[in-house]
Coordinates of C-alpha atoms and ligand atoms in Angstrom, one line a residue:
M9 CA 0.2 0.1 -0.2
S10 CA 1.8 3.0 -1.0
F11 CA -0.7 5.7 -1.3
E12 CA 1.8 7.6 -3.4
K13 CA -0.7 10.2 -6.0
P14 CA -0.8 8.9 -9.3
T15 CA 1.4 11.4 -12.1
D16 CA 0.5 14.2 -14.0
T17 CA -1.3 13.7 -16.9
P18 CA -1.8 18.0 -18.9
E19 CA -5.6 16.7 -18.9
R20 CA -5.5 15.1 -14.8
S21 CA -3.8 18.5 -14.4
A22 CA -6.4 20.3 -15.9
F23 CA -9.3 18.3 -14.7
Y24 CA -7.9 19.2 -10.7
K25 CA -7.9 23.5 -11.8
A26 CA -11.5 22.8 -13.4
I27 CA -13.0 21.0 -10.3
E28 CA -11.3 23.5 -7.6
P29 CA -13.9 26.9 -7.7
E30 CA -16.8 24.0 -7.4
G31 CA -15.3 23.6 -3.9
L32 CA -14.1 20.2 -5.2
S33 CA -10.9 18.4 -5.2
A34 CA -9.8 14.8 -5.9
L35 CA -8.8 12.2 -3.1
W36 CA -6.3 10.6 -5.5
A37 CA -4.4 13.8 -5.5
V38 CA -3.8 14.1 -1.6
M39 CA -4.4 11.1 -0.2
G40 CA -1.0 9.9 0.2
N41 CA -0.4 13.0 2.6
I42 CA -4.1 12.9 4.8
I43 CA -3.5 8.3 5.4
T44 CA 0.0 8.1 6.4
P45 CA 1.1 4.4 6.6
T46 CA 3.1 5.8 10.1
P47 CA 3.2 9.4 12.0
K48 CA 3.9 11.8 10.3
S49 CA 4.5 15.7 12.1
P50 CA 5.8 19.1 11.5
C51 CA 6.2 19.2 15.5
V52 CA 10.3 18.2 15.6
P53 CA 12.3 17.0 18.4
H54 CA 13.9 20.7 20.5
I55 CA 14.9 21.8 24.1
W56 CA 14.7 24.9 25.5
R57 CA 16.9 25.8 28.0
Y58 CA 15.6 27.5 31.5
D59 CA 18.4 29.5 32.3
S60 CA 17.7 31.4 28.7
I61 CA 14.0 31.5 29.1
R62 CA 14.5 32.5 32.9
A63 CA 17.0 35.7 31.6
R64 CA 14.2 36.7 28.4
L65 CA 11.2 36.7 31.5
L66 CA 13.3 39.0 33.7
E67 CA 14.1 41.3 30.7
A68 CA 9.8 41.2 29.9
S69 CA 9.6 42.0 33.7
G70 CA 10.9 45.6 32.3
L71 CA 8.9 45.8 29.2
I72 CA 5.3 44.6 30.8
T73 CA 3.6 44.1 33.7
A74 CA 1.8 41.2 34.6
K75 CA -1.8 43.1 35.0
E76 CA -1.3 44.6 31.7
A77 CA -0.1 41.9 30.4
E78 CA -3.1 39.8 31.8
R79 CA -0.3 36.4 31.9
R80 CA 3.0 37.5 31.5
V81 CA 4.2 34.6 29.0
L82 CA 6.7 33.3 27.0
I83 CA 5.4 30.1 24.6
L84 CA 7.5 27.5 24.1
E85 CA 7.2 27.2 19.6
N86 CA 7.9 24.3 18.6
P87 CA 10.8 24.9 15.5
G88 CA 8.7 23.5 12.8
M89 CA 5.2 24.7 13.9
R90 CA 6.8 28.7 15.0
G91 CA 4.7 31.2 14.4
Q92 CA 1.3 28.3 15.4
S93 CA 1.7 28.9 20.0
K94 CA 2.7 25.6 20.0
I95 CA 4.6 23.4 21.5
T96 CA 3.5 19.7 19.6
T97 CA 0.5 19.5 17.1
S98 CA -2.4 19.5 19.7
L99 CA -0.4 21.2 23.6
Y100 CA -0.2 25.2 24.3
C101 CA 2.9 25.3 26.4
G102 CA 4.6 28.9 28.1
V103 CA 6.4 29.8 31.0
Q104 CA 4.9 33.0 33.3
L105 CA 6.4 35.0 35.1
V106 CA 4.8 36.7 38.8
M107 CA 7.6 38.8 39.9
P108 CA 6.8 40.1 43.3
G109 CA 3.8 42.5 44.1
E110 CA 2.1 41.8 41.8
V111 CA -1.1 40.1 40.3
A112 CA -2.7 38.3 37.4
P113 CA -6.0 39.0 37.7
A114 CA -8.5 36.5 37.3
H115 CA -10.3 35.2 34.3
R116 CA -11.4 31.7 32.9
H117 CA -11.9 29.9 29.4
S118 CA -12.8 26.8 27.8
Q119 CA -9.4 25.7 27.8
S120 CA -8.2 22.9 30.9
A121 CA -4.1 24.6 32.0
L122 CA -2.2 22.1 33.8
R123 CA 1.1 24.3 36.1
F124 CA 4.2 23.4 37.0
V125 CA 6.4 25.9 39.6
L126 CA 10.0 25.8 38.4
E127 CA 11.6 28.2 40.7
S128 CA 8.9 29.7 43.6
S129 CA 10.1 30.9 47.2
G130 CA 6.2 31.1 47.8
A131 CA 3.0 32.8 45.7
Q132 CA -0.4 31.3 44.6
T133 CA -3.0 30.0 42.9
V134 CA -7.0 31.0 43.1
V135 CA -8.7 27.8 41.1
G136 CA -12.2 27.9 41.8
G137 CA -12.5 29.5 45.0
E138 CA -9.2 27.7 46.8
R139 CA -6.5 29.4 47.5
T140 CA -2.5 27.4 47.0
E141 CA 0.0 28.0 47.7
M142 CA 2.5 27.3 44.8
R143 CA 5.5 24.8 45.3
M144 CA 8.6 24.2 43.7
G145 CA 7.6 21.2 41.7
D146 CA 4.1 20.9 42.7
F147 CA 1.9 19.8 39.8
I148 CA -1.3 22.0 39.8
I149 CA -4.5 22.1 37.2
T150 CA -6.6 24.9 36.3
P151 CA -10.2 23.1 35.2
H152 CA -11.9 24.8 31.8
W153 CA -13.9 27.2 32.8
Q154 CA -12.7 27.8 36.7
W155 CA -11.9 31.7 37.9
H156 CA -8.2 31.8 38.3
D157 CA -6.3 34.5 39.2
H158 CA -2.0 34.3 40.2
G159 CA -0.5 36.7 43.0
N160 CA 3.2 36.5 44.6
D161 CA 3.3 37.8 48.4
S162 CA 6.7 36.9 48.0
D163 CA 10.2 38.6 47.6
Q164 CA 10.9 36.4 45.2
P165 CA 9.9 36.1 41.3
I166 CA 7.8 33.0 40.5
F167 CA 8.5 30.8 37.0
W168 CA 6.2 28.2 36.3
L169 CA 5.4 25.9 33.5
D170 CA 1.6 26.4 31.7
V171 CA 0.9 23.6 29.8
L172 CA -2.9 24.3 28.2
D173 CA -5.2 21.7 25.5
I174 CA -5.7 25.2 23.6
P175 CA -5.1 23.8 19.8
I176 CA -7.3 21.2 20.8
V177 CA -9.8 23.4 21.4
Q178 CA -8.7 25.6 18.5
F179 CA -9.6 22.9 16.9
F180 CA -13.2 22.1 17.2
D181 CA -13.8 26.1 17.4
A182 CA -15.0 25.8 21.1
S183 CA -13.8 28.4 22.8
F184 CA -15.0 30.7 25.5
A185 CA -13.2 33.2 27.4
E186 CA -14.5 36.2 30.4
G187 CA -12.6 38.1 33.2
T188 CA -14.7 39.2 36.1
G189 CA -12.6 42.9 36.1
A190 CA -11.7 42.2 39.5
D191 CA -7.6 41.4 40.2
Q192 CA -8.6 38.9 42.5
Q193 CA -11.8 36.6 42.8
K194 CA -13.8 35.8 46.5
L195 CA -12.5 32.6 48.5
L196 CA -14.8 30.2 48.7
R197 CA -13.1 27.9 50.6
S198 CA -10.8 27.1 52.9
E199 CA -7.0 26.5 51.3
G200 CA -5.8 22.9 51.3
D201 CA -10.0 21.7 51.1
S202 CA -9.6 20.3 48.2
L203 CA -6.9 18.1 49.3
A204 CA -8.1 16.8 52.6
R205 CA -10.9 16.1 51.4
Y206 CA -10.2 14.2 47.8
G207 CA -6.4 13.8 48.8
A208 CA -6.1 11.0 51.2
N209 CA -7.5 8.3 49.4
M210 CA -11.1 8.9 50.9
L211 CA -14.8 10.2 49.3
P212 CA -16.8 12.7 50.7
L213 CA -19.6 9.7 51.9
G214 CA -22.7 9.9 48.9
Y215 CA -19.5 11.7 46.3
E216 CA -21.0 11.7 43.4
K217 CA -20.2 14.8 41.0
H218 CA -18.2 13.0 38.7
T219 CA -16.2 16.3 36.7
P220 CA -13.9 15.4 33.8
A221 CA -11.8 16.7 35.7
S222 CA -9.0 16.0 39.4
P223 CA -11.2 17.4 42.1
I224 CA -8.0 17.5 43.7
F225 CA -6.3 20.6 42.4
N226 CA -2.3 20.7 43.2
Y227 CA -0.8 17.8 43.9
P228 CA 2.4 18.8 46.4
Y229 CA 5.7 17.9 44.9
D230 CA 7.0 16.8 48.1
R231 CA 4.1 14.1 48.3
S232 CA 5.0 12.9 44.6
R233 CA 8.2 12.8 45.3
A234 CA 8.8 11.0 48.6
A235 CA 6.3 8.2 47.0
L236 CA 8.8 7.6 43.9
E237 CA 12.1 6.9 47.1
A238 CA 9.7 5.4 49.0
M239 CA 9.2 2.5 46.0
R240 CA 13.2 2.4 44.6
H241 CA 13.2 0.4 47.8
Q242 CA 12.0 -2.1 45.9
N243 CA 14.3 -2.2 43.2
E244 CA 11.3 -2.8 40.5
W245 CA 12.3 -0.8 37.1
D246 CA 10.5 -0.4 34.3
P247 CA 13.1 -0.8 31.9
C248 CA 12.0 1.7 29.0
H249 CA 10.8 4.3 32.0
G250 CA 12.2 3.3 35.6
L251 CA 9.4 4.6 37.6
R252 CA 7.6 5.8 36.2
M253 CA 3.9 7.2 38.1
R254 CA 1.3 9.1 36.0
Y255 CA -1.2 11.7 37.8
I256 CA -4.4 10.6 38.7
N257 CA -8.1 11.6 39.2
P258 CA -8.7 9.8 42.5
V259 CA -12.5 9.3 42.1
N260 CA -12.3 7.8 38.7
G261 CA -8.1 6.2 38.3
D262 CA -8.4 8.3 35.4
W263 CA -6.0 10.7 34.2
A264 CA -5.9 14.1 36.6
M265 CA -7.0 15.8 33.7
P266 CA -9.3 14.7 30.9
S267 CA -7.2 16.3 27.8
I268 CA -3.8 15.7 29.2
G269 CA -1.7 13.1 30.2
T270 CA 1.2 13.9 33.5
T271 CA 4.0 11.8 34.6
L272 CA 6.6 12.1 37.3
Q273 CA 9.8 9.5 36.5
L274 CA 12.5 8.6 38.7
L275 CA 15.6 7.9 36.4
P276 CA 18.8 6.1 38.5
K277 CA 21.6 7.1 37.7
G278 CA 23.2 5.1 35.0
F279 CA 20.2 3.4 34.1
D280 CA 20.0 3.2 30.3
T281 CA 16.4 3.4 29.3
Q282 CA 15.4 0.8 26.6
A283 CA 13.7 1.6 23.3
Y284 CA 10.5 3.9 23.2
R285 CA 8.4 5.2 21.1
S286 CA 4.0 6.5 21.2
T287 CA 1.7 8.4 19.8
D288 CA 1.7 11.1 21.6
A289 CA 4.2 13.5 21.6
T290 CA 5.8 14.0 25.2
G291 CA 6.7 17.5 26.5
F292 CA 9.6 17.1 30.0
V293 CA 10.9 18.8 32.3
A294 CA 13.8 17.8 34.2
V295 CA 12.6 18.8 37.6
E296 CA 16.0 16.7 39.0
G297 CA 19.5 15.5 38.0
R298 CA 21.3 15.9 34.6
G299 CA 22.1 13.3 31.6
H300 CA 20.6 12.9 28.1
S301 CA 18.5 11.7 25.9
I302 CA 19.0 10.7 22.7
V303 CA 15.4 11.3 20.0
A304 CA 15.8 9.5 17.0
G305 CA 19.0 9.3 17.2
Q306 CA 19.3 13.2 18.0
R307 CA 21.6 13.9 21.0
I308 CA 19.1 16.4 24.0
D309 CA 21.5 17.3 27.3
W310 CA 19.0 17.6 29.6
G311 CA 19.5 19.7 33.1
P312 CA 17.7 20.9 36.0
R313 CA 14.6 22.9 34.7
D314 CA 14.5 22.5 31.0
V315 CA 11.9 21.5 28.4
F316 CA 12.2 19.2 26.2
I317 CA 9.9 17.6 23.1
V318 CA 9.8 13.9 21.5
P319 CA 7.5 14.0 19.0
S320 CA 5.4 11.1 18.2
W321 CA 6.5 7.7 16.8
H322 CA 10.3 8.9 17.5
E323 CA 12.0 6.5 19.5
V324 CA 13.6 8.1 22.0
T325 CA 15.8 6.4 25.3
H326 CA 16.9 8.5 28.7
H327 CA 20.4 8.0 30.1
P328 CA 20.4 10.0 33.7
A329 CA 24.6 11.3 34.1
E330 CA 22.4 11.7 38.7
D331 CA 19.2 10.8 39.5
S332 CA 17.2 12.6 37.9
V333 CA 13.4 13.1 37.8
L334 CA 11.6 13.5 34.8
F335 CA 7.7 15.5 35.1
A336 CA 6.2 14.6 31.6
F337 CA 2.5 15.6 29.5
S338 CA 1.1 15.0 26.4
D339 CA -2.2 14.4 25.1
R340 CA -1.9 10.1 26.0
P341 CA -6.0 11.2 27.2
I342 CA -7.8 11.8 24.0
Q343 CA -6.1 9.2 22.0
E344 CA -6.9 6.6 24.8
K345 CA -10.6 7.5 24.4
L346 CA -10.7 7.1 20.4
G347 CA -8.8 4.4 20.7
L348 CA -5.6 6.2 18.8
H349 CA -2.5 5.9 21.3
R350 CA -0.5 2.6 20.4
E351 CA 3.2 2.5 21.8
Q352 CA 5.8 -0.3 21.2
R353 CA 8.7 -1.2 23.9
G354 CA 12.6 -2.0 21.8
N355 CA 14.5 -0.8 18.8
H356 CA 12.6 -0.8 14.7
Ligands
LIG313 O1 -2.1 31.8 33.2 O2 -4.5 32.0 33.1 O3 -0.1 30.1 29.6 O4 -5.6 31.8 30.0 C1 -1.7 31.3 28.8 C2 -2.5 31.6 29.3 C3 -1.3 31.0 31.1 C4 -3.2 31.9 32.7 C5 -0.8 30.8 29.8 C6 -4.0 31.7 30.4 C7 -3.2 31.1 31.4

């Protein structure tokens, strides 16, 4: 099976031209481009260095306030898709800076967001009426259409990674957004309420509210990291992933967010992973440690807080030079729901 474009003849070319004004085109001339035997993507492997992003954001803080910008964010644009505000074909990613004393005003939108905190001395976000402190490594979700505002009461700048399903909502032409006009929304619950209510391996008796996103909205790094540390003593390593855990919605065991799947993985020093590829293009954040990964033959050296991309169906191996922790995100939950997700272990 090739789906190769049949050769052009003067008659065929004339025919294609003739049907064009009628809103028609010939499938056989394009079939190989739209139904490919294996994934073809404009998304390319790439790494963004945290130090450079950080420096550029501080430079931006001299140009615009968080309030005037609404969100002071530098978008991590995939080099294969410049101008499209995408880090992969389906996901948006940026790094946000809130300076001491600043606020990013309350708003809400159809897009779902996650924050992964890169550098913090204590700042806060409010999601759906509950405040949470944002600490290094915390995985925080803003489910779609929930009010959210951010602020920084500390004396140091805070930097975090934003990942949103913007391209997916764009694809469906389903975007709505609104502001309150206020800097901060009203607090409706006390801090820590969600984690106490849903994050202690219990649920309120009679709990039936099944929203697509997890009712927990801050998964603190100290808990996730401690879990990985405790499990390493068992010495059971996945050859492709080391020790890799996914963040879940405790109500049903599904991914924490309906559109973006997230994991945290521990790779001990010198653990060279076996080749792996999957249909979900994946973004990695090197939280701790350093090392390199080989993505479809290309070497990517990473250190703390760097962000790198492994595109769909690109074989990857990781080579940690130190004990390393990687946070990862992809559109896997959607691919699974559509029956599209595929993975392969080992070299091909
Ligand atoms: O913090 O609400 O990077 O609305 C892009 C859009 C962050 C946010 C982004 C947003 C936000």
